[in-house]
Amino acid sequence: MLLAIDSSAGTSAAVFSGNKLLSKLLFEDPFGHAENIGEAISQALSEAGISASELEAVAIGRGPAPYTGLRVGMAAGISLARTLKLDLHGVMVLDAIAHGVKGNVVVTTDAKRGELFYARYQDGEKVSGPTVISPSELMIPEGHQHLTQSSDAEAVGRYAIAALAKGVDLSDVSALYLRSADVSPSKGKRVSG
Amino acid sequence: MEIRELRLEDLPVLMELERSLFGTESWLESSMKAELTNPNTHYLGVFDPDLVGYAGLSSVPASFSADIQTIGVRQSEQGKGLGRKLMELLMKKALALGAEQVLLEVKADNDSAIALYKSLGFEQIDLRKRYYQPSGTDALVMRAKIRQPIVLGIESSCDETGVGIVQGNRLLANALASSMDEHAKYGGVVPEVAARAHLESIGQVLDKALLEAGISIDKVDAIAVANGPGLAGALMVGIGAAKGLAVAHNLPIYAVNHLVGHVGADVLERGSVQLPTIALLVSGGHTSLLLVRDLLEDVELLGETIDDAAGEAFDKVARVLGLPYPGGPQIDKLALTGNPKAIRFPRGLTLPKDMEKHRYNFSFSGLKTAVARHVEKAEDQGLELNHADVAASFREAVVDVLISKAVAACKAHGVNRLLLGGGVVANARLREYAQEVCDQEGIELRIPRFSLCTDNGAMIASLGAQLIMNGRKPSSLGFSAESTLDVTEVQAS
C-alpha cells in the first residue's frame, strides 16, 4: 500500500495497492493547503478502507511548485512516514505530469511571479529541466505536445510506482525550489540626511 | 441541587455539618478555615438548598500528587451517590492539576467508603495503626493512579523548529533546531529562509524529541501545534507535520496560540501558572504585554509593539554598531563595559500624550533611528564613538520601557505577579532590572528557564495538555495558520 501526497497545486492524497488506485482526494483551493492536508490524507485512507498502519510506503511531490503550499504536503508526508517507519519517496512533479505520455512533451506549470517551471520529455524520459523560465522564453519545439496541467497525488503515486519498479532512485525528499530564498543581505541605510 | 466551590463564607455551615458527622473527631474551625483559604486546596459543597455534602482536595503544584483531605455527606443523604459524585469531581480536578496519583486515608472499619474508593480505582497501599483519635481506629492509606495525557507539541512560528513532549505537567522532551545562523547574513529573520529550514529539520527534530522522551509515538495521546501568531509560511510547515502525525496515528489534534504557549511554559517549571499574572513576552517577533486571569479562558492583550519587536531593535542596532546577528547577545556583551547613562536615548510611547492610546504599547523604531543618528553624527564629525556606551545606553532604554510598562500594568490591575517569556529574556540587564524593580514594588517575578522562554515545542505540548486535562475537545482537522492570531483565541475550534 502506497500513500501519495502532493500539494504542489491543490492539496491531494491518493492510496494505491500495487498499481491500483484505491482512492484519491483533491482539494483544488490553491491557498488551502494547511487547512486541507489533514482531511485529504484522512479521507483518502478511509475511502481506500485502510488504516495508516497498513501503509508500506509514502511518495511526496517535491516540486518545483510555489513553496508555501508545497511544504505543507511534504511536511505531512515526512512526519507520517518517519513515525510509521515507512519508506519515503520524493517525486519531481513535472516527471509525474509527463509520466505515461508518449512522444515529445514539454511540461510547464505556474511558477508564480510571471514565470513558469519547465521541463522537456521524450516518451516520459526527461530530456531537459526542470528550470524556471519566463513565458517569453517558452519555445514549444515542433512535434512537441505542451502539457500545462498541474500535478496531483494520483500522478505522483503512479510515477513513483513505475519509477521504483524500474529501480529509479527517489530517495531525495528535499523540496525543489529552483529559486533562492529571494533576499539579499541589507547594506544598512543612513537615517540622517 | 447545586455543587460549587466552597468559600470562606461557607465556613459556619461547613463546620456545623462536619461536627454532626464526625463529633469529637471533627476538625477544628481554625483548621477548616485554613483549608478553605489555602491556594492549593479545592473544596466542593453540595447544596440542596442547605449544605448536605462536601469534599476537599489538596495538591501542591509540581508535586504531581494530590490528597483527598476530607469528604462528608449528611446522614439523611447518604447512599444516594453524592459521595461518588464529589469524588469523581475531585478526581477530575486532580487530573486538571497534573496529579499523577491521589492519596486518601479512610477508617479501616468504614466498609461502604472503602468500597466506593475501590470502585474509583483506589488500592490500599498502607495501614496506619490508631490513626483516628480519640477512638484509636486504624486508617487505610489508599492510592489511585492517574494517567496524565502524553502530548507531542510542534512549534514553527518563527526561526526555531521545536518538538516537545509532555505528560501532564511533566516535561519529557524539548528538542529544537534553529535556523538562526542562516539568518545571520541577512541581519534578521527571513520568512522564506525560516520556512525552508523548518521543512529540512522537522523530521530530525521529531525523532530527537521521541528519543529524548524515551517513548515511541504510539504512547502519545494527542498532538498540539502552534497555529499562530507568527510567520504564515513557517507556521504551515508545523501544521502540515502535525496533521500528518494526527492522521497517521489516529490522534486528536489541538491547535494552540503561540503567545499563550509562552505563558503556559511556567506550568512545566512550577506545576501551575500562578494567576492572575501580567506576562511580558519579548522576542524578535513579539513584544506583548498580557493580563492572564485564566490560562485557557481569560487572556487579555494589554499592549504590544506598534512597530519593531524588542528583539528586532537589538538586531538593527547591532547592525548599526557593526555587530553580527543576533544582536541581543552582542549588545549585552558590549554593554558590560559601557555607561548606561552616557546617552539619554528616547523611551518610546512614554510621554503623557501617549498614555491615553498607548499606555501599554511599545515602539522601538524611533529608538533605533536615534541610535543610528547618534552614530552617524559622531562619524560625520570625526568624533571617536564609544560603542560600549552606545550599547549600554540603548539597552537601558529598551529595558527601562519594557519593565516600566509591565510594572505599571501590574499596579494598575492590582496584580502582583510578573511573568517574563521570549528570547529577549536572555538579556542579562532585562532580568536584572526586572528583579530590581519587582523587589522594590513587591511584585513576584517569574522567569522560566531559558529553554522554555525561547520558542520551543514543549510549551505548545504543555498548553495542549492543559486543554486535555481540563476536558477540552480537540480542534477540527481543518484549522489554518493564523499569522495575526489574537491572544484571546487560546485554541482553534
XYZ file of C-alpha atoms in Angstrom:
686
model
C 0.000 0.000 0.000
C 1.389 3.359 -1.019
C 0.145 6.751 0.081
C 0.897 9.600 -2.315
C 0.697 13.225 -1.181
C 1.006 16.263 -3.380
C 0.405 19.905 -2.518
C 2.214 21.428 -5.476
C -1.020 22.933 -6.833
C -4.114 21.868 -4.909
C -3.915 19.576 -1.902
C -4.285 15.894 -2.662
C -3.719 12.418 -1.337
C -4.149 9.031 -3.022
C -3.821 5.428 -1.933
C -2.529 2.664 -4.204
C -2.488 -1.072 -3.777
C 0.202 -2.267 -6.148
C -0.621 -0.425 -9.388
C -4.224 0.003 -8.493
C -5.610 3.350 -7.379
C -7.859 2.735 -4.381
C -8.771 6.303 -3.567
C -7.968 9.873 -4.415
C -8.872 13.100 -2.687
C -8.215 16.501 -4.203
C -8.914 19.910 -2.698
C -8.413 22.383 -5.522
C -8.185 25.568 -3.421
C -4.672 26.828 -4.269
C -4.414 28.603 -0.882
C -5.954 25.993 1.391
C -3.041 23.598 1.848
C -2.617 23.970 5.608
C -6.385 23.657 6.097
C -6.948 20.698 3.777
C -3.932 18.441 4.185
C -5.319 16.535 7.162
C -8.687 15.872 5.560
C -7.095 14.915 2.241
C -4.976 12.175 3.805
C -7.615 11.068 6.282
C -10.340 10.781 3.647
C -8.049 9.068 1.132
C -7.280 6.428 3.759
C -10.883 5.934 4.764
C -12.117 5.757 1.151
C -9.465 3.141 0.488
C -10.793 1.337 3.546
C -7.414 1.079 5.237
C -5.777 2.489 8.313
C -2.444 4.295 8.193
C -0.756 1.353 9.892
C -1.390 -0.756 6.783
C 0.701 1.568 4.607
C 4.061 0.404 3.315
C 5.428 3.495 1.613
C 4.788 7.183 1.088
C 5.511 9.253 -2.020
C 5.545 13.039 -1.869
C 5.594 15.629 -4.615
C 8.774 17.644 -4.027
C 8.129 20.417 -6.526
C 9.052 22.536 -8.283
C 5.986 24.441 -7.143
C 5.054 27.575 -5.215
C 6.823 26.950 -1.947
C 4.405 27.708 0.821
C 1.786 25.193 -0.185
C 4.271 22.602 -1.392
C 5.898 22.388 2.029
C 2.617 21.579 3.773
C 2.148 18.270 1.972
C 5.827 17.436 2.235
C 5.877 18.103 5.986
C 2.829 15.868 6.447
C 4.414 13.095 4.367
C 7.690 13.350 6.252
C 6.126 13.211 9.734
C 3.785 10.419 8.730
C 6.431 8.254 7.038
C 9.035 8.878 9.684
C 6.898 7.913 12.653
C 5.277 4.960 10.888
C 8.784 3.931 9.809
C 7.835 3.790 6.120
C 9.953 4.330 3.038
C 9.605 7.898 1.810
C 9.998 8.661 -1.900
C 10.370 12.086 -3.477
C 8.816 12.775 -6.883
C 9.700 15.731 -9.087
C 6.205 16.791 -10.081
C 6.960 17.603 -13.734
C 8.097 13.975 -14.078
C 4.747 12.935 -12.665
C 2.865 15.108 -15.183
C 4.825 13.742 -18.148
C 4.631 10.164 -16.940
C 2.976 7.807 -19.428
C 2.704 10.399 -22.199
C 4.157 9.085 -25.446
C 6.276 11.155 -27.783
C 7.881 14.551 -27.266
C 6.442 16.617 -24.489
C 7.034 19.998 -22.919
C 5.631 20.433 -19.422
C 5.137 23.839 -17.881
C 3.464 24.788 -14.626
C 2.802 28.117 -12.968
C 5.850 29.244 -11.001
C 4.130 32.491 -9.863
C 5.727 35.917 -10.283
C 5.002 35.675 -14.018
C 7.309 32.704 -14.504
C 6.984 29.044 -15.455
C 8.566 25.806 -14.311
C 9.689 23.970 -17.412
C 10.931 20.516 -18.415
C 11.068 18.572 -21.684
C 10.442 14.839 -22.105
C 10.619 12.106 -24.694
C 8.363 9.120 -24.026
C 8.223 10.075 -20.371
C 12.009 10.306 -20.024
C 13.324 13.717 -19.104
C 15.418 15.413 -21.777
C 15.951 18.767 -20.059
C 14.833 20.725 -16.988
C 13.440 21.355 -14.586
C 14.136 25.035 -14.744
C 12.411 28.373 -14.294
C 11.718 30.395 -17.419
C 9.794 33.495 -18.344
C 6.839 32.954 -20.707
C 8.729 34.831 -23.447
C 11.440 32.169 -23.343
C 8.945 29.378 -23.790
C 9.519 27.552 -27.080
C 7.499 24.522 -27.976
C 9.694 22.674 -30.451
C 7.963 21.196 -33.460
C 6.264 17.919 -32.852
C 6.064 18.528 -29.102
C 2.936 18.282 -27.096
C 2.584 21.019 -24.455
C 1.228 19.838 -21.099
C 0.064 22.574 -18.770
C -1.999 20.685 -16.244
C -0.873 20.596 -12.649
C 0.285 17.596 -10.697
C -1.682 15.773 -8.039
C -1.273 12.806 -5.732
C -2.514 10.321 -8.314
C 0.143 11.435 -10.817
C 2.817 11.425 -8.102
C 1.780 7.939 -6.968
C 1.639 6.467 -10.490
C 5.052 7.877 -11.302
C 6.561 6.641 -8.046
C 5.242 3.095 -8.539
C 6.568 2.921 -12.096
C 9.898 4.539 -11.258
C 10.537 2.309 -8.255
C 9.760 -0.764 -10.382
C 12.465 0.389 -12.783
C 14.900 0.991 -9.963
C 14.920 4.784 -10.234
C 16.331 6.474 -7.136
C 13.620 8.539 -5.428
C 15.462 8.974 -2.157
C 15.832 12.740 -2.472
C 12.919 14.083 -0.462
C 14.075 17.681 -0.198
C 11.960 20.447 -1.686
C 12.921 21.506 -5.181
C 12.702 25.282 -5.144
C 14.718 26.219 -8.250
C 14.937 29.729 -6.827
C 16.928 31.145 -3.959
C 15.055 32.410 -0.928
C 14.936 35.723 -2.801
C 16.621 38.022 -0.369
C 19.877 39.853 -0.418
C 21.725 40.967 2.678
C 20.807 44.528 3.603
C 23.605 47.049 3.406
C 22.080 49.289 6.045
C 20.970 52.792 5.113
C 21.784 56.131 6.675
C 18.947 57.612 8.659
C 20.198 61.185 8.845
C 20.346 63.270 5.663
C -29.175 20.678 43.892
C -26.058 22.683 43.225
C -22.399 21.728 43.512
C -19.924 24.578 43.763
C -16.565 25.532 45.204
C -16.758 26.302 48.906
C -15.744 29.774 50.043
C -14.746 31.235 53.366
C -18.308 32.465 53.984
C -19.441 28.812 53.907
C -17.318 28.047 56.968
C -20.157 28.169 59.581
C -22.445 25.716 57.724
C -19.468 23.572 56.818
C -18.421 23.301 60.484
C -21.975 22.501 61.515
C -22.113 19.561 59.112
C -18.561 18.472 59.975
C -19.415 18.348 63.696
C -22.674 16.489 63.132
C -20.813 13.864 61.099
C -17.563 13.441 62.981
C -18.389 14.575 66.542
C -15.321 14.508 68.736
C -13.081 13.704 65.766
C -14.183 16.671 63.684
C -11.655 19.254 62.570
C -11.166 22.459 64.465
C -12.760 25.509 62.905
C -9.309 27.084 62.554
C -8.049 24.068 60.580
C -11.089 24.130 58.329
C -10.643 27.851 57.765
C -7.012 27.278 56.793
C -8.172 24.600 54.342
C -10.664 26.937 52.671
C -8.155 29.741 52.276
C -5.176 27.657 51.169
C -4.489 28.335 47.466
C -3.545 24.681 46.987
C -6.817 23.211 48.216
C -10.111 22.808 46.386
C -13.288 22.294 48.364
C -16.629 21.446 46.864
C -20.018 21.640 48.547
C -23.382 20.117 47.626
C -26.296 22.436 48.428
C -29.934 21.251 48.472
C -30.589 24.069 49.368
C -28.539 23.758 52.571
C -25.111 22.173 52.615
C -25.579 18.398 52.518
C -22.131 17.228 51.462
C -18.576 18.426 50.973
C -15.171 17.187 49.970
C -11.729 18.691 49.644
C -8.615 18.046 47.590
C -5.115 19.326 48.169
C -2.321 19.384 45.628
C 0.938 21.265 45.906
C 1.914 22.435 42.396
C 4.761 20.404 40.855
C 4.346 17.651 43.491
C 2.459 15.555 40.891
C 0.391 14.237 43.767
C -2.962 15.122 45.334
C -4.698 14.185 48.575
C -8.343 13.815 49.364
C -8.483 15.905 52.549
C -11.941 15.012 53.702
C -15.333 14.012 52.476
C -18.665 14.027 54.252
C -22.321 13.623 53.356
C -25.198 14.339 55.749
C -26.589 11.046 57.200
C -30.029 11.554 55.690
C -28.491 11.997 52.205
C -26.111 9.067 52.309
C -26.491 6.176 49.875
C -27.699 8.473 47.078
C -24.418 8.662 45.177
C -23.419 12.102 46.453
C -20.104 10.848 47.830
C -19.311 9.248 44.493
C -20.252 12.426 42.623
C -17.971 14.531 44.837
C -15.118 12.044 44.491
C -15.465 11.989 40.715
C -15.329 15.779 40.575
C -12.234 15.854 42.778
C -10.544 13.179 40.665
C -11.254 15.343 37.624
C -9.748 18.294 39.430
C -6.677 16.224 40.330
C -6.247 15.379 36.653
C -6.528 19.062 35.706
C -3.908 19.970 38.316
C -1.415 17.497 36.916
C -1.532 14.982 39.757
C -0.293 11.528 38.831
C -1.733 9.948 41.959
C -4.414 10.702 44.521
C -3.992 9.557 48.113
C -6.508 9.307 50.909
C -6.970 7.873 54.373
C -10.112 6.073 55.397
C -11.254 4.449 58.626
C -10.460 0.761 58.452
C -14.000 -0.101 59.572
C -15.781 2.147 57.050
C -16.707 -0.609 54.601
C -19.009 1.429 52.389
C -16.422 4.195 51.908
C -13.686 1.660 51.174
C -15.922 0.003 48.602
C -16.605 3.370 46.966
C -12.906 4.203 46.759
C -12.060 0.784 45.353
C -14.675 1.246 42.656
C -12.980 4.538 41.755
C -9.629 2.830 41.282
C -8.111 3.248 44.755
C -5.974 0.487 46.224
C -4.710 0.098 49.757
C -1.010 0.897 49.994
C -0.539 1.216 53.754
C -2.154 0.807 57.156
C -1.780 3.406 59.921
C -2.448 1.998 63.355
C -4.665 4.023 65.729
C -4.650 6.936 63.255
C -8.004 8.331 64.305
C -8.081 9.747 67.808
C -9.563 9.556 70.341
C -11.294 6.399 69.019
C -7.992 4.731 68.107
C -9.366 3.394 64.812
C -6.828 2.303 62.180
C -6.604 4.113 58.863
C -6.104 2.565 55.468
C -3.982 4.665 53.133
C -5.295 4.250 49.611
C -3.977 5.430 46.305
C -5.424 5.850 42.821
C -3.088 6.410 39.905
C -3.977 8.997 37.291
C -2.605 8.656 33.811
C -1.809 12.144 32.607
C -2.021 12.657 28.830
C 1.162 12.474 26.770
C 1.155 15.291 24.243
C 3.588 15.992 21.431
C 3.742 19.677 20.501
C 5.157 21.342 17.402
C 6.332 24.944 17.199
C 7.383 26.608 13.938
C 6.133 30.183 14.148
C 9.491 31.854 13.550
C 13.044 30.545 13.175
C 13.010 27.698 15.726
C 11.721 24.258 14.797
C 10.604 22.814 18.114
C 9.116 19.473 19.060
C 8.332 18.967 22.724
C 6.706 16.126 24.609
C 4.995 16.423 27.966
C 2.988 14.124 30.167
C 0.533 16.291 32.053
C 2.702 18.932 33.710
C 5.852 16.879 33.356
C 8.430 17.785 30.714
C 9.632 14.714 28.813
C 11.446 16.269 25.860
C 12.204 19.628 24.318
C 14.025 19.190 21.005
C 14.962 22.144 18.871
C 16.626 23.124 15.617
C 17.287 26.747 14.864
C 17.883 28.467 11.546
C 19.398 31.463 13.320
C 22.776 31.038 11.645
C 21.180 31.125 8.220
C 19.533 34.440 9.016
C 22.786 35.956 10.248
C 23.892 37.170 6.834
C 20.592 38.988 6.346
C 20.673 40.632 9.758
C 17.209 39.366 10.654
C 14.760 36.509 10.207
C 13.851 35.987 6.544
C 10.457 34.227 6.379
C 11.225 32.067 3.347
C 14.597 31.031 4.778
C 12.888 30.116 8.063
C 10.167 28.085 6.347
C 12.691 26.150 4.247
C 14.731 25.361 7.332
C 11.640 24.080 9.156
C 10.937 21.571 6.403
C 14.553 20.417 6.381
C 14.728 19.831 10.108
C 11.234 18.782 11.172
C 11.868 15.059 10.665
C 15.071 15.028 12.692
C 13.667 17.171 15.474
C 10.683 14.841 15.709
C 12.980 11.822 16.057
C 15.122 13.647 18.579
C 12.139 14.515 20.781
C 10.857 10.937 20.837
C 14.333 9.665 21.631
C 14.783 12.230 24.403
C 11.418 11.312 25.920
C 12.311 7.631 25.594
C 8.906 6.770 24.165
C 7.572 5.573 20.850
C 4.893 7.512 19.009
C 2.168 5.030 19.959
C 2.439 6.176 23.596
C 1.413 9.696 22.529
C -2.219 10.619 23.283
C -2.539 13.845 21.325
C -0.756 16.263 19.003
C -0.561 20.010 19.616
C 0.696 22.633 17.204
C 1.069 26.408 17.242
C -1.195 27.809 14.530
C -0.368 31.463 15.196
C 0.590 34.195 15.616
C 3.772 34.012 13.557
C 5.122 33.801 10.022
C 2.444 32.130 7.891
C 4.772 30.066 5.702
C 6.715 28.898 8.741
C 3.591 28.014 10.736
C 2.283 25.951 7.819
C 5.227 23.554 7.961
C 4.483 22.757 11.584
C 0.786 22.427 10.835
C 1.459 20.076 7.907
C 3.691 17.898 10.068
C 1.206 17.925 12.954
C -1.731 16.935 10.776
C 0.354 14.199 9.172
C 1.066 12.808 12.650
C -2.532 13.102 13.799
C -3.860 11.222 10.772
C -1.060 8.651 10.751
C -1.618 7.698 14.370
C -5.300 8.497 14.667
C -4.703 11.105 17.371
C -6.707 14.164 18.370
C -5.059 17.445 17.431
C -5.051 20.730 19.362
C -4.177 23.941 17.500
C -2.960 26.386 20.126
C -1.889 30.002 20.442
C 1.857 30.503 20.379
C 1.794 33.510 22.735
C -0.399 31.789 25.310
C 2.024 28.879 24.977
C 4.774 31.167 26.257
C 2.705 31.972 29.344
C 1.864 28.303 29.901
C 5.534 27.300 29.833
C 5.713 28.043 33.551
C 3.445 25.051 34.181
C 6.432 22.869 33.303
C 8.544 24.670 35.898
C 6.160 25.088 38.807
C 3.278 22.782 38.100
C 0.967 25.719 37.542
C 0.954 29.295 36.369
C 0.187 31.401 39.414
C -2.766 33.554 38.455
C -3.643 36.253 37.827
C -0.395 37.421 36.303
C 0.908 40.072 33.973
C 3.046 38.490 31.266
C 5.648 40.335 29.234
C 6.642 38.404 26.112
C 9.645 39.818 24.302
C 11.324 38.239 21.319
C 12.483 39.023 17.810
C 8.908 38.709 16.625
C 6.767 39.870 19.517
C 6.607 42.458 22.257
C 3.345 41.824 24.063
C 2.007 42.681 27.466
C -0.760 40.366 28.632
C -3.079 40.160 31.598
C -3.764 36.493 32.254
C -6.601 35.698 34.646
C -7.054 32.146 33.393
C -4.647 30.384 31.058
C -7.374 28.728 28.986
C -10.266 31.137 29.440
C -9.157 34.649 30.048
C -6.075 36.140 28.407
C -6.192 39.830 27.595
C -3.783 41.760 25.401
C -2.965 44.998 27.216
C -0.488 46.239 24.654
C 2.080 45.304 22.059
C 4.654 46.934 19.834
C 3.301 49.226 17.170
C 6.418 48.823 15.009
C 9.557 46.744 15.683
C 9.692 43.951 18.231
C 12.236 44.496 21.003
C 14.479 41.720 19.697
C 14.352 43.252 16.248
C 15.527 46.573 17.699
C 18.531 44.790 19.214
C 19.321 43.241 15.811
C 19.029 46.552 13.989
C 21.123 48.487 16.472
C 23.738 45.736 16.435
C 23.992 46.241 12.694
C 24.410 49.998 13.142
C 27.283 49.224 15.511
C 28.787 46.742 13.067
C 27.947 43.748 15.255
C 26.738 40.395 13.902
C 23.258 38.882 14.178
C 21.608 38.076 16.505
C 22.149 41.453 18.117
C 20.918 40.768 21.645
C 23.877 38.770 22.982
C 26.353 41.030 21.131
C 24.925 44.213 22.605
C 24.674 42.573 26.016
C 28.378 41.771 25.898
C 29.465 45.163 24.610
C 27.252 46.971 27.136
C 29.117 45.343 30.031
C 31.865 47.956 29.841
C 29.631 50.862 28.832
C 27.852 53.549 30.801
C 24.063 53.120 30.529
C 23.580 56.793 31.387
C 26.073 58.163 28.875
C 23.421 58.932 26.269
C 19.761 59.536 27.032
C 18.040 57.710 24.183
C 14.264 58.185 23.813
C 11.799 55.936 25.611
C 9.072 55.272 23.046
C 5.416 55.920 23.933
C 6.126 57.037 27.492
C 5.192 60.710 27.191
C 1.994 61.906 28.861
C 0.388 62.412 25.443
C 0.961 58.747 24.593
C -0.652 57.471 27.750
C -4.205 57.577 26.546
C -3.851 55.474 23.438
C -0.565 53.689 24.036
C -0.267 53.180 27.783
C 0.873 49.592 27.349
C 2.041 49.721 23.746
C 5.680 49.813 22.733
C 7.599 51.497 19.942
C 11.251 50.820 19.211
C 11.740 52.152 15.710
C 12.310 55.735 16.934
C 14.888 54.474 19.394
C 16.712 52.580 16.682
C 16.739 55.710 14.492
C 18.032 57.799 17.383
C 20.914 55.378 17.881
C 21.708 55.424 14.165
C 21.652 59.234 14.135
C 23.949 59.369 17.117
C 26.435 57.044 15.445
C 26.262 58.826 12.088
C 26.735 62.224 13.726
C 29.860 61.058 15.501
C 31.211 59.588 12.270
C 30.399 62.731 10.271
C 32.155 64.919 12.789
C 35.085 62.585 13.018
C 34.490 62.087 16.723
C 35.524 58.954 18.460
C 32.476 56.904 19.301
C 32.290 54.909 22.494
C 30.462 51.837 21.206
C 30.133 50.355 24.665
C 28.349 53.485 25.916
C 26.003 53.429 22.928
C 25.208 49.751 23.504
C 24.679 50.205 27.247
C 22.538 53.321 26.803
C 20.429 51.716 24.086
C 19.914 48.562 26.127
C 18.957 50.645 29.140
C 16.329 52.486 27.109
C 14.744 49.222 25.895
C 14.817 47.571 29.301
C 13.514 50.690 31.017
C 10.461 50.945 28.751
C 9.694 47.223 28.883
C 9.864 46.865 32.629
C 8.288 50.241 33.454
C 5.224 49.433 31.382
C 4.989 45.884 32.702
C 5.207 47.078 36.296
C 2.699 49.866 35.605
C 0.313 47.188 34.307
C 0.834 45.129 37.476
C -0.012 48.119 39.650
C -2.956 49.330 37.583
C -4.563 45.888 37.621
C -3.648 45.080 41.197
C -1.720 42.021 40.070
C 1.470 41.408 41.996
C 2.967 38.847 39.636
C 5.033 39.340 36.511
C 5.999 36.527 34.168
C 8.668 37.019 31.507
C 8.928 34.995 28.306
C 10.503 35.156 24.857
C 14.084 35.095 23.635
C 14.951 38.620 24.807
C 14.702 37.259 28.363
C 18.252 36.049 27.697
C 19.282 39.671 28.101
C 21.130 39.938 31.399
C 20.164 43.552 32.048
C 16.478 42.858 31.405
C 16.447 40.119 34.035
C 18.486 42.144 36.499
C 16.395 45.306 36.148
C 13.135 43.357 36.279
C 14.244 41.746 39.544
C 15.337 45.068 40.978
C 12.058 46.841 40.211
C 9.876 43.879 41.186
C 11.665 43.598 44.540
C 11.051 47.299 45.166
C 7.400 47.056 44.232
C 6.664 43.772 45.994
C 5.915 42.006 42.723
C 6.702 38.316 42.366
C 8.854 37.831 39.263
C 8.758 34.561 37.305
C 11.262 33.716 34.606
C 11.133 30.111 33.377
C 14.441 28.519 32.399
C 15.791 29.906 29.154
C 14.992 26.828 27.045
C 11.332 27.315 27.985
C 11.447 31.095 27.382
C 12.596 30.981 23.783
C 10.290 29.482 21.182
C 10.008 25.770 21.897
C 7.764 22.796 21.281
C 7.391 21.865 24.952
C 5.317 24.952 25.723
C 2.980 24.081 22.849
C 2.688 20.497 24.078
C 2.071 21.795 27.585
C -0.754 24.100 26.513
C -2.269 21.214 24.566
C -2.009 19.039 27.678
C -3.698 21.726 29.796
C -6.609 21.765 27.354
C -6.984 17.991 27.557
C -6.607 17.920 31.354
C -9.405 20.465 31.562
C -11.704 18.442 29.356
C -11.490 20.484 26.147
C -12.394 18.919 22.839
C -9.776 18.713 20.096
C -9.608 21.206 17.239
C -11.168 20.138 13.967
C -8.693 18.845 11.376
C -9.364 21.802 9.056
C -7.797 24.649 11.062
C -5.485 27.065 9.311
C -2.352 29.089 10.047
C -3.243 32.479 11.502
C -0.313 34.865 11.310
C -2.087 37.541 13.370
C -3.956 35.304 15.804
C -5.428 37.206 18.754
C -4.336 36.148 22.260
C -7.963 35.559 23.226
C -8.008 32.620 20.790
C -6.245 30.101 23.007
C -7.354 27.143 20.902
C -8.634 26.879 17.329
C -12.059 25.240 17.216
